[in-house]
Short mmCIF file of C-alpha atoms in Angstrom, two decimals:
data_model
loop_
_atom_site.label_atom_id
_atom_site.label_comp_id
_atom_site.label_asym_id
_atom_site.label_seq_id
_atom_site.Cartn_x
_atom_site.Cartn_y
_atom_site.Cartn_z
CA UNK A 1 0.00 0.00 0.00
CA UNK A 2 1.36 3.01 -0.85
CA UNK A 3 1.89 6.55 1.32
CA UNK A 4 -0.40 9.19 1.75
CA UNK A 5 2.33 11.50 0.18
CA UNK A 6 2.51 9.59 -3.24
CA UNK A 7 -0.52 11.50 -4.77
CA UNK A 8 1.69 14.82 -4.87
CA UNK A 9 5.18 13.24 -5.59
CA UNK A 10 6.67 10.82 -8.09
CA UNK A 11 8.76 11.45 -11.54
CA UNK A 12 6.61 14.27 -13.78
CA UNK A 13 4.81 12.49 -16.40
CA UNK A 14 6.84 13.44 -19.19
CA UNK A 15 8.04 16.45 -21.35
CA UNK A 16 6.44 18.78 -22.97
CA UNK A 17 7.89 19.96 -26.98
CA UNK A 18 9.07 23.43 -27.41
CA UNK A 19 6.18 25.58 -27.21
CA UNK A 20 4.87 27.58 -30.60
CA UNK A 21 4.54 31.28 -30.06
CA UNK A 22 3.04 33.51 -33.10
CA UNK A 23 3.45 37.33 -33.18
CA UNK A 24 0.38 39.05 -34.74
CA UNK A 25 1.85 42.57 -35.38
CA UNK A 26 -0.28 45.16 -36.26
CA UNK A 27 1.10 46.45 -39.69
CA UNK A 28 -2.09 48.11 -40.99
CA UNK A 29 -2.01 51.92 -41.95
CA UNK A 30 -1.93 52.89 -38.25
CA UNK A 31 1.52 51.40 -38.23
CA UNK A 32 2.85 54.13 -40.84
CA UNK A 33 1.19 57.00 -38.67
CA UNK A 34 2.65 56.00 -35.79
CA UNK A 35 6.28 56.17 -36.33
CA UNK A 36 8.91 55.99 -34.92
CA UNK A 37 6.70 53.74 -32.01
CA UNK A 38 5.73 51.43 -35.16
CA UNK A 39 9.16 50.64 -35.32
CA UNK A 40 9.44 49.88 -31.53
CA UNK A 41 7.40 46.85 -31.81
CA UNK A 42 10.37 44.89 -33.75
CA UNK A 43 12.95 46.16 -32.23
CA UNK A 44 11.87 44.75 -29.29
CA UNK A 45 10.90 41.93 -30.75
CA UNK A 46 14.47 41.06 -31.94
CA UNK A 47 16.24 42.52 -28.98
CA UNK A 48 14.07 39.73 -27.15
CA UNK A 49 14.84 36.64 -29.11
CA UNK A 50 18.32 37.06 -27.61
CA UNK A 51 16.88 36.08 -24.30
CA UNK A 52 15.83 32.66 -25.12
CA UNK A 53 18.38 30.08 -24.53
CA UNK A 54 15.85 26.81 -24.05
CA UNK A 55 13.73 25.73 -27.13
CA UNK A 56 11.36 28.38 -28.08
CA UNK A 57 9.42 28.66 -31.48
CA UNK A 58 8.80 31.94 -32.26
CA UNK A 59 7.11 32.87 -35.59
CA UNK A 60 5.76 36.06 -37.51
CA UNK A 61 2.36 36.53 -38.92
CA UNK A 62 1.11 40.11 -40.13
CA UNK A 63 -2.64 41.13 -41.81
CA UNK A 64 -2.61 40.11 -45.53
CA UNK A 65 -3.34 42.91 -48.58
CA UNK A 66 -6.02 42.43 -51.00
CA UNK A 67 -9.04 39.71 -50.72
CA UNK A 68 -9.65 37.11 -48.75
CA UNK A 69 -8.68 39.90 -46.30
CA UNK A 70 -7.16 38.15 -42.66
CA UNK A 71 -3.64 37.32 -42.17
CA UNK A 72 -0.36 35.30 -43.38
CA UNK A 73 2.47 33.82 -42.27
CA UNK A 74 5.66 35.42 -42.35
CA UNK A 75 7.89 33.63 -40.40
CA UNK A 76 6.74 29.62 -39.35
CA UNK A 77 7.68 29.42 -35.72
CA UNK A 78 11.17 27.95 -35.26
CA UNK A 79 13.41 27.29 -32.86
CA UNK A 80 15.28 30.60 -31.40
CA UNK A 81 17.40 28.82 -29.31
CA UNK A 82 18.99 27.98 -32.72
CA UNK A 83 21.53 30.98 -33.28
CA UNK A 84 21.16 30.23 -36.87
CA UNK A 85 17.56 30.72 -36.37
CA UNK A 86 17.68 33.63 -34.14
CA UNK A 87 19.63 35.55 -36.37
CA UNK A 88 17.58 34.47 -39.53
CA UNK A 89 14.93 36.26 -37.55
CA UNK A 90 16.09 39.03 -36.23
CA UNK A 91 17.69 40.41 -39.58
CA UNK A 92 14.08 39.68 -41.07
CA UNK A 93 12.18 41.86 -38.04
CA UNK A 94 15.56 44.76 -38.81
CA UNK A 95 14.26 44.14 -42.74
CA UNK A 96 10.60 45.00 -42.23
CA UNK A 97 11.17 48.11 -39.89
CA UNK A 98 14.02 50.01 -42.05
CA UNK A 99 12.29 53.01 -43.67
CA UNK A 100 12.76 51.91 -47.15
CA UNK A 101 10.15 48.82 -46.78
CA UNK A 102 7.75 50.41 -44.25
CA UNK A 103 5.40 51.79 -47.23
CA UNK A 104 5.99 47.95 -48.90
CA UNK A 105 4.86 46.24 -45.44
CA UNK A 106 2.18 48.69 -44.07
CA UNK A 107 -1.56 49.26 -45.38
CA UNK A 108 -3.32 46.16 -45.04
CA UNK A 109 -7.09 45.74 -43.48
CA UNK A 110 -7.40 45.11 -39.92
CA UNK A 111 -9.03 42.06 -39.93
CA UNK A 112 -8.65 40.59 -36.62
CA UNK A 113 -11.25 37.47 -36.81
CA UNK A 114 -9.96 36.62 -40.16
CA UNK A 115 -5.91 36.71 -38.87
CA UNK A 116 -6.93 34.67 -35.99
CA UNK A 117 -8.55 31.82 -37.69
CA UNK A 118 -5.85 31.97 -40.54
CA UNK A 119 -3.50 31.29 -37.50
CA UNK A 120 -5.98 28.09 -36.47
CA UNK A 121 -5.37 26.85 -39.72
CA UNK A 122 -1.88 27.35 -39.62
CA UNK A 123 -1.36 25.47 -36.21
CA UNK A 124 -3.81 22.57 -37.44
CA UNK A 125 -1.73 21.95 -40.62
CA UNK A 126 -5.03 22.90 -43.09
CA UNK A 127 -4.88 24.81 -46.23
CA UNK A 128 -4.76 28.36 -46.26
CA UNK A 129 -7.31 30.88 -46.74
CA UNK A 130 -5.86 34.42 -46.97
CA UNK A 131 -2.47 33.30 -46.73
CA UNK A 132 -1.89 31.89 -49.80
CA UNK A 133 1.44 32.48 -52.15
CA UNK A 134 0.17 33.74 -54.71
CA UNK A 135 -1.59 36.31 -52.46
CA UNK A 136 1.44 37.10 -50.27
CA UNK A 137 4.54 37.72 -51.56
CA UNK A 138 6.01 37.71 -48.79
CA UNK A 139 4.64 34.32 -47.37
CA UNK A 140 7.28 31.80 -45.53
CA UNK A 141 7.38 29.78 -48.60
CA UNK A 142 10.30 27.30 -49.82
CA UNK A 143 12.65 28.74 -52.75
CA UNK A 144 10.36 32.36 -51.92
CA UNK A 145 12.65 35.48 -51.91
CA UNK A 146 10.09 38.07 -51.77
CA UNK A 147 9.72 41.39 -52.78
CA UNK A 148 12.92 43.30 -51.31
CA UNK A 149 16.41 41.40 -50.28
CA UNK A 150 15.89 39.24 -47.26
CA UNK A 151 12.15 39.59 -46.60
CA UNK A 152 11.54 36.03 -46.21
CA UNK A 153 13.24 32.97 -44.18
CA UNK A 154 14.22 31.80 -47.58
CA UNK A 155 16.14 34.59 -48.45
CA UNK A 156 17.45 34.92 -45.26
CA UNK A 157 19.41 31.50 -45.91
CA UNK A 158 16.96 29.40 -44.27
CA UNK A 159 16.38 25.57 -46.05
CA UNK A 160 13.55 24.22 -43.29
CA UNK A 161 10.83 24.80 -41.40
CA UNK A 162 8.80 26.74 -43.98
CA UNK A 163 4.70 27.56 -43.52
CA UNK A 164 3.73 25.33 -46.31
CA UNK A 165 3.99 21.88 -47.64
CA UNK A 166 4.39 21.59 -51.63
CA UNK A 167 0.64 21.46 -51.92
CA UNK A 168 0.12 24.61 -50.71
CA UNK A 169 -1.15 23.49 -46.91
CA UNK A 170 0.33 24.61 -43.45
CA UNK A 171 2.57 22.59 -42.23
CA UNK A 172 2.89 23.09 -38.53
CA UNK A 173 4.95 20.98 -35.66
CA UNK A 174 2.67 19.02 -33.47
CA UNK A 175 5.21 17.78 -31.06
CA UNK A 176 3.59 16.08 -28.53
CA UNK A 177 2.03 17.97 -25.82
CA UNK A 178 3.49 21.52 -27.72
CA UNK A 179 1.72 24.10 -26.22
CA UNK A 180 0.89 27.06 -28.69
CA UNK A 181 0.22 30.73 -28.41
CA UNK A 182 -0.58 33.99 -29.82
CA UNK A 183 1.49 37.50 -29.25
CA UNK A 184 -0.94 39.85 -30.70
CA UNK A 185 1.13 43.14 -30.45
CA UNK A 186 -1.71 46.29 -31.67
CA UNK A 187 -1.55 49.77 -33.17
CA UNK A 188 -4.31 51.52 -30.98
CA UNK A 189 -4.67 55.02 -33.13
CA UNK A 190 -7.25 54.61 -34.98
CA UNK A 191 -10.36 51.53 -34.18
CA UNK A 192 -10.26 48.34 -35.23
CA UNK A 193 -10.78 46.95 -39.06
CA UNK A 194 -13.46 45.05 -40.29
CA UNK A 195 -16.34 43.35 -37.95
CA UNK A 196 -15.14 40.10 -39.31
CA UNK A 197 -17.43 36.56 -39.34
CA UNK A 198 -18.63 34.32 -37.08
CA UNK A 199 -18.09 31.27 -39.53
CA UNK A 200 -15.34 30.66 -41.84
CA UNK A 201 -15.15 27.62 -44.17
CA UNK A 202 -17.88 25.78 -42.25
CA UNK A 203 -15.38 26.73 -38.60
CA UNK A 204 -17.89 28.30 -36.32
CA UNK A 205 -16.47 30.69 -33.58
CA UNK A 206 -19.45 29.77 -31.32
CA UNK A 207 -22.13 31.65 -29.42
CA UNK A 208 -21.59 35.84 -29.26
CA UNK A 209 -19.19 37.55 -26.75
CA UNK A 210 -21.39 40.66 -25.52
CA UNK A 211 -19.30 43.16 -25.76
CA UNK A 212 -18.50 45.97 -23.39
CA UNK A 213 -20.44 48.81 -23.54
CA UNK A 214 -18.64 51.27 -25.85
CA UNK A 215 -16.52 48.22 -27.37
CA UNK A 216 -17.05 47.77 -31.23
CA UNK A 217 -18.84 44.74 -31.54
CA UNK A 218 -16.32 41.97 -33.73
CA UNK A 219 -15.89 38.49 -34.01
CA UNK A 220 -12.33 38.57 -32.79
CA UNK A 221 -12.88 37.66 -29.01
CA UNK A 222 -15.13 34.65 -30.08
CA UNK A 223 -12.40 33.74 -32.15
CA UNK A 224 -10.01 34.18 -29.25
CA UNK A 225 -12.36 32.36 -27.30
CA UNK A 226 -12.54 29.10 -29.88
CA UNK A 227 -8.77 29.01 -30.36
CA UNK A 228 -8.41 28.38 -26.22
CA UNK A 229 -10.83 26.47 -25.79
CA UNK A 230 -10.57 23.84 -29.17
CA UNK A 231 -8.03 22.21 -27.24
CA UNK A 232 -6.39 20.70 -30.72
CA UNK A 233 -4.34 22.70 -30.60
CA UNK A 234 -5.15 24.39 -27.03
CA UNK A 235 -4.00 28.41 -28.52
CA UNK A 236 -3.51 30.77 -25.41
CA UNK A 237 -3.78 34.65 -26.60
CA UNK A 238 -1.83 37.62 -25.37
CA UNK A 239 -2.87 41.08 -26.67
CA UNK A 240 -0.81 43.94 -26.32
CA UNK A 241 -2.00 47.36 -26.57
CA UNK A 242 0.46 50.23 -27.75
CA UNK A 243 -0.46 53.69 -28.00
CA UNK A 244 1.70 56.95 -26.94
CA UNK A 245 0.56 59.71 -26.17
CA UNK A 246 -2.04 58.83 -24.45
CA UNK A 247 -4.92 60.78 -26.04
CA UNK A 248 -3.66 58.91 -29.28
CA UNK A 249 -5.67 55.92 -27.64
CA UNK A 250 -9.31 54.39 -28.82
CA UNK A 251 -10.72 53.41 -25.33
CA UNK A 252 -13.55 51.72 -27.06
CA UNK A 253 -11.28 49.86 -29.13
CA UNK A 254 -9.15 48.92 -25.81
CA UNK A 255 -12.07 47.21 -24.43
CA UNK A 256 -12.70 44.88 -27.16
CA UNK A 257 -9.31 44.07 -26.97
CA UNK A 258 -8.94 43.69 -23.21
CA UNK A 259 -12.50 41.01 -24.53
CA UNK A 260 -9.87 39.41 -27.12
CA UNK A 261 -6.84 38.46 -24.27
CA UNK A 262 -9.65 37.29 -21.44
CA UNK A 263 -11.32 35.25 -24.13
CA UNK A 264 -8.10 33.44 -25.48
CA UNK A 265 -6.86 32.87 -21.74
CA UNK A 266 -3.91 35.14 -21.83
CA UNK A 267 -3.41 38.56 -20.24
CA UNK A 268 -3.87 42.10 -21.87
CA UNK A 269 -1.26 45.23 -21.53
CA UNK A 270 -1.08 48.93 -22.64
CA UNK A 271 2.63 49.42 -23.87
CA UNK A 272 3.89 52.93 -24.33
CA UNK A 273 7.55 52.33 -25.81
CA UNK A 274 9.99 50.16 -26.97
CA UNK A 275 11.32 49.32 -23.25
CA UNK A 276 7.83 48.55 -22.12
CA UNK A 277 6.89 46.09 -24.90
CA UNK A 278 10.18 44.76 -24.36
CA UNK A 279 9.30 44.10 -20.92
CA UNK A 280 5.81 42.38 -21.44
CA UNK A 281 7.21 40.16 -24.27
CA UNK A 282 9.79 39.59 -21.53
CA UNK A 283 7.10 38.74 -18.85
CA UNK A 284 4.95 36.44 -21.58
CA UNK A 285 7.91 34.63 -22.80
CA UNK A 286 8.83 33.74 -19.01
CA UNK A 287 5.33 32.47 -18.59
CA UNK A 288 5.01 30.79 -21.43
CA UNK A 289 8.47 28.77 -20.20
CA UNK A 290 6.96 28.20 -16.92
CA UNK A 291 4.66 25.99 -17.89
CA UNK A 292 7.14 23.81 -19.72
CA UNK A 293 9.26 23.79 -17.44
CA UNK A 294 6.48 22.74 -14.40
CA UNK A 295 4.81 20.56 -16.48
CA UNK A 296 4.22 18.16 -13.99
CA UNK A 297 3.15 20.51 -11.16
CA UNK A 298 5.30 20.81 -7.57
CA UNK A 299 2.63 22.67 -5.79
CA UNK A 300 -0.98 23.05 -5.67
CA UNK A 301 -2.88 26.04 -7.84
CA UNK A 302 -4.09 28.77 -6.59
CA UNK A 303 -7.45 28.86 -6.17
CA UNK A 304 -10.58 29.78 -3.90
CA UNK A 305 -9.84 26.75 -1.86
CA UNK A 306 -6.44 27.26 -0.50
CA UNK A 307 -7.20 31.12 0.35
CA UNK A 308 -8.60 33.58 2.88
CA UNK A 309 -9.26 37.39 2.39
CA UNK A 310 -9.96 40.11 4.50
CA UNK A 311 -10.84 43.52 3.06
CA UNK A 312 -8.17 43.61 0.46
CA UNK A 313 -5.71 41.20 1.98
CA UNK A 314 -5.48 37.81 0.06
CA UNK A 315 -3.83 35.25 1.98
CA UNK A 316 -2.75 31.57 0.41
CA UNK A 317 -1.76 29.03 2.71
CA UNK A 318 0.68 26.65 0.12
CA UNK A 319 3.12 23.89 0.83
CA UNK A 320 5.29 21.92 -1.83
CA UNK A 321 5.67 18.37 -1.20
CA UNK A 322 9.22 16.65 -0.54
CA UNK A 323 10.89 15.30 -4.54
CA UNK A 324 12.39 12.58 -2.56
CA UNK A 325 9.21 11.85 -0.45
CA UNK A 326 10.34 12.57 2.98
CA UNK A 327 7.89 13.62 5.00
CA UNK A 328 8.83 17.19 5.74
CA UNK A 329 7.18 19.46 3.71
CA UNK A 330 8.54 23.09 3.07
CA UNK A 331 4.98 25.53 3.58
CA UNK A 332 4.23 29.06 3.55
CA UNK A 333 1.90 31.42 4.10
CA UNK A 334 1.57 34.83 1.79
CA UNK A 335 -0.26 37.58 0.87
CA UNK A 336 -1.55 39.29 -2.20
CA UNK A 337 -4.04 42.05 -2.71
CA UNK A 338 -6.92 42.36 -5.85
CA UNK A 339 -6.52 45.25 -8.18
CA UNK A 340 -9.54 46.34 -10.60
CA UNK A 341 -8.12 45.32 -14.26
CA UNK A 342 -9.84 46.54 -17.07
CA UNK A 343 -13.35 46.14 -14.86
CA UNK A 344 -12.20 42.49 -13.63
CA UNK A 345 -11.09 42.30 -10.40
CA UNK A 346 -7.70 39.77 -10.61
CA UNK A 347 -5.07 38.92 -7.67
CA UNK A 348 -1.90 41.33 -7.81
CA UNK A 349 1.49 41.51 -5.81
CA UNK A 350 2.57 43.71 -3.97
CA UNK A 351 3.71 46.24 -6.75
CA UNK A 352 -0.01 45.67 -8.33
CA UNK A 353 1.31 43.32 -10.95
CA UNK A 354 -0.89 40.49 -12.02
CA UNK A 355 0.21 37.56 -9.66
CA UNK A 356 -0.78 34.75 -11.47
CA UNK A 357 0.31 32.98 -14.77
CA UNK A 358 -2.71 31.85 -16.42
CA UNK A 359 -1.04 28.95 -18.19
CA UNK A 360 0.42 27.27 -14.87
CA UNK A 361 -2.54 28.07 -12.82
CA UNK A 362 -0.03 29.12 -9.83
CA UNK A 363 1.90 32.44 -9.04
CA UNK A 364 3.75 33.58 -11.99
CA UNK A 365 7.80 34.18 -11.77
CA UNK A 366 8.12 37.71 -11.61
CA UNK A 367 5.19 38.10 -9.11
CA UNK A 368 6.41 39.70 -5.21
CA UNK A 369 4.21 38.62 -2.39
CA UNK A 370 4.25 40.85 0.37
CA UNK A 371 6.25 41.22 3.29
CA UNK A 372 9.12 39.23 0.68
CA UNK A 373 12.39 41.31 0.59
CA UNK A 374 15.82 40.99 -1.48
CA UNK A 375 18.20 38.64 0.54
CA UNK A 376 20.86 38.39 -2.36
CA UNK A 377 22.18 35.10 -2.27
CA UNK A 378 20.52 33.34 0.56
CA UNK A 379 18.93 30.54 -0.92
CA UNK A 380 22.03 29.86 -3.26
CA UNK A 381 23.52 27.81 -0.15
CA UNK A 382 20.50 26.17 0.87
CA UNK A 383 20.48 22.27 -0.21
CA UNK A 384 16.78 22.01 -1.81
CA UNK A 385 15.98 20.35 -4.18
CA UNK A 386 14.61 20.54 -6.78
CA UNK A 387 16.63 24.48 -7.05
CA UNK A 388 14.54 27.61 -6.39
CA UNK A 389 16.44 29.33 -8.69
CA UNK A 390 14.30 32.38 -10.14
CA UNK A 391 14.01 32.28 -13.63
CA UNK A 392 12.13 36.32 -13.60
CA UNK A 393 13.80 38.03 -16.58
CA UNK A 394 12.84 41.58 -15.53
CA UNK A 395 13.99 42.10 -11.88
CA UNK A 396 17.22 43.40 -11.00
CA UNK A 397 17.87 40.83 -8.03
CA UNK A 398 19.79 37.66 -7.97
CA UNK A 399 18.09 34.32 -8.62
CA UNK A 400 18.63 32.98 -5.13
CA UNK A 401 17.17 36.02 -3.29
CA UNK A 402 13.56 35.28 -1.48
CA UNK A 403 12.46 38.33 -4.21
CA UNK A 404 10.88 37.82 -6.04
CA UNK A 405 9.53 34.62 -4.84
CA UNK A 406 7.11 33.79 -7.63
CA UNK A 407 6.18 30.32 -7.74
CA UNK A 408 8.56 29.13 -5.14
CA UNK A 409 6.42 27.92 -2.11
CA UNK A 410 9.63 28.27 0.29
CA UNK A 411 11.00 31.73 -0.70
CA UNK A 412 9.72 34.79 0.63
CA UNK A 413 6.03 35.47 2.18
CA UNK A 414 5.91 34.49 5.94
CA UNK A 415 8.77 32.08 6.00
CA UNK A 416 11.70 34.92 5.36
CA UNK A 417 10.00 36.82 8.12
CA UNK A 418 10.13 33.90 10.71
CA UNK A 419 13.43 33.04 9.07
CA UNK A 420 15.06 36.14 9.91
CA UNK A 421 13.97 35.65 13.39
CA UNK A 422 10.60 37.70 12.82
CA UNK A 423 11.94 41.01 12.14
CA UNK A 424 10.02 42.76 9.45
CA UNK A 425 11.10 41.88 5.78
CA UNK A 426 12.08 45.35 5.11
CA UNK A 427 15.65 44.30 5.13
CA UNK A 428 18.96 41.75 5.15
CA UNK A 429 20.17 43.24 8.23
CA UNK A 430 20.10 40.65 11.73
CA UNK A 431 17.12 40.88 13.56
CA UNK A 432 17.36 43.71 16.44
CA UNK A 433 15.73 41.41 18.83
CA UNK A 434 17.52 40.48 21.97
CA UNK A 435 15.15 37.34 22.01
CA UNK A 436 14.02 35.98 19.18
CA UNK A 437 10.71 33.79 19.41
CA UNK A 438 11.08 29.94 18.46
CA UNK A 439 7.59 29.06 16.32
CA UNK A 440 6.99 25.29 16.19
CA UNK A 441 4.76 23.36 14.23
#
């Protein structure tokens, strides 16, 4: 018979492909007006592909000219943990950007519903609908140079891992258990394109999202909404919003797509500049690891059963179970506080950050519970395993201090404090107690 323990500990049931992220960028004729910020969004975009050092797919898809209106596929996702790759890409985003091609790659129709089920078909291997050859010229196509020197993978001296089959269809990696994903990165000067269709091809999105009030009424939430929740592949959708200044913004336009990112399961963002986009693709791209890197889970999610609240004090209880099945259990007790985001009230951290990662289900890495302070190196000495190394790409603090303490049940929260002989997490320093309390359990 086995141990009470064995339901929460045991090898992780096996490991998950590299996961398959698409950029939707925004390159209708908003994109031209808003220079030099158009620019920002793939600069970032390359200067962030230098950050990924596990597999990663990371692909390219922009809105299509002419009719079937929707979207294409620039770039098939491949792996940027591949210099070769990496660079292939980068050079490509540097390509689009420069001010000779921006006339060349700007002016399509907005089409959001149509780009979004053009990427279904994409990530289900199917033929094409507006993202055909002969209608892009551009398209990630075998033997296809383009229109200008080195718009395409092909001419950027890439032999594999084009969109297409020689038929004409998608072809698309469906590594087992691949998770895939959507980057939609928006021009927010001007409203939204076209209202778009509920059915394409016989594909119905599903029943109508009402939208907000003040929201233009499209098809592109539901089919946010059918990509998550298809489950063949499962397609998670990020949406991020840039405008600067801020009276350049459409707050109509913001809610429906604030409705686009809740549909698809992901997260929504305003972005200003270059640094902030680079820090949410930053953030998303950390996320999107975290769940291949937990994919068989250490810790219980968070939910409405592990928590307590009191006015706006969220407090989760959490304990992560032993690797080698010893019966000592590290635990913790933290708190988080609810914020109002974009009329949904979520969990936050301390900073007012969104706490949780939506694909793990648990605290996501960057996320800083309260009363959780920087203790440098501290934990880089401590023999736990597995490692509590932080894997947060945007904080300035060393991977072994308790901050931020993210998804790490034993860093940070209540346990530094009693740790550090309960002096208030405010700093490293010793505690200025002449006695300090022992707390048993």
């Amino acid at each position: 018979m086995g141990e009470d323990i064995d339901v929460f500990t045991g090898a992780a049931g096996g490991s998950a492909g590299a996961p398959r992220v698409m950029i939707l960028v925004d390159n209708s004729n908003n994109w031209v007006q808003d220079q030099p910020n158009g620019k920002s969004k793939f600069l970032a975009l390359a200067a962030v592909m230098n950050s990924i050092t596990t597999p990663v797919k990371v692909g390219l898809s922009m809105f299509t000219k002419g009719a079937p209106t929707g979207g294409y596929i620039r770039f098939a996702p491949r792996d940027m943990s591949v210099s070769s790759n990496r660079t292939a890409f980068q050079s490509l985003l540097g390509g689009i950007s420069a001010d000779a091609n921006v006339g060349t790659e700007a002016g399509a129709p907005k089409d959001e519903s149509a780009a979004l089920y053009e990427i279904y078909k994409y990530y289900s291997s199917a033929a094409p609908r507006s993202g055909k050859l002969v209608q892009n010229p551009n398209a990630d196509s075998a033997g296809n140079m383009g229109s200008y020197a080195g718009a395409t993978a092909a001419a950027q001296g890439l032999t594999s891992g084009f969109a297409f089959d020689k038929e004409g269809d998608y072809v698309s990696d469906t590594s087992a258990c691949s998770k895939a994903y959507i980057i939609y990165i928006v021009a927010n000067n001007s409203s939204g394109g076209p209202t778009g269709q509920r059915i394409y091809e016989g594909v119905d999105s599903g029943a109508p999202v009402l939208p907000a009030p003040g929201a233009p009424d499209t098809f592109a939430d539901e089919w946010a909404r059918f990509l998550y929740t298809h489950r063949d592949p499962q397609v998670t959708t990020y949406v991020m919003d840039a405008y600067y200044p801020d009276d350049n913004q459409d707050a109509g336009y913001s809610l429906a797509l604030q409705s686009i990112a809740k549909q698809g399961g992901g997260s929504y963002k305003h972005v200003r500049n270059q640094a902030e986009i680079t820090t949410e693709l930053l953030r998303i791209f950390a996320e999107i690891k975290a769940i291949n890197s937990t994919f068989a889970s250490a810790s219980l999610p968070i939910s409405a059963a592990n928590r307590a609240q009191n006015k706006n004090q969220v407090f989760f209880g959490m304990f992560r179970p032993d690797a080698e099945a010893k019966p000592r259990w590290f635990g913790n007790l933290k708190q988080y506080q609810l914020i109002n985001q974009a009329g949904v009230i979520e969990l936050a951290d301390v900073t007012g950050a969104l706490a949780i990662n939506n694909n793990t289900g648990f605290i996501a890495d960057c996320s800083t519970s309260f009363w959780t302070s920087d203790s440098g190196t501290y934990w880089q000495n401590v023999p736990v395993n597995p490692s509590v190394a932080g894997t947060c790409t945007t904080t300035s603090f060393g991977k072994f201090s308790d901050a931020p303490d993210g998804p790490f049940v034993e860093k940070g929260g209540t346990a530094e404090v009693v740790r550090k002989g309960n002096a208030p997490a405010v700093t490293n320093s010793t505690p200025t107690f002449i006695v300090n309390r022992s707390l048993y359990t």
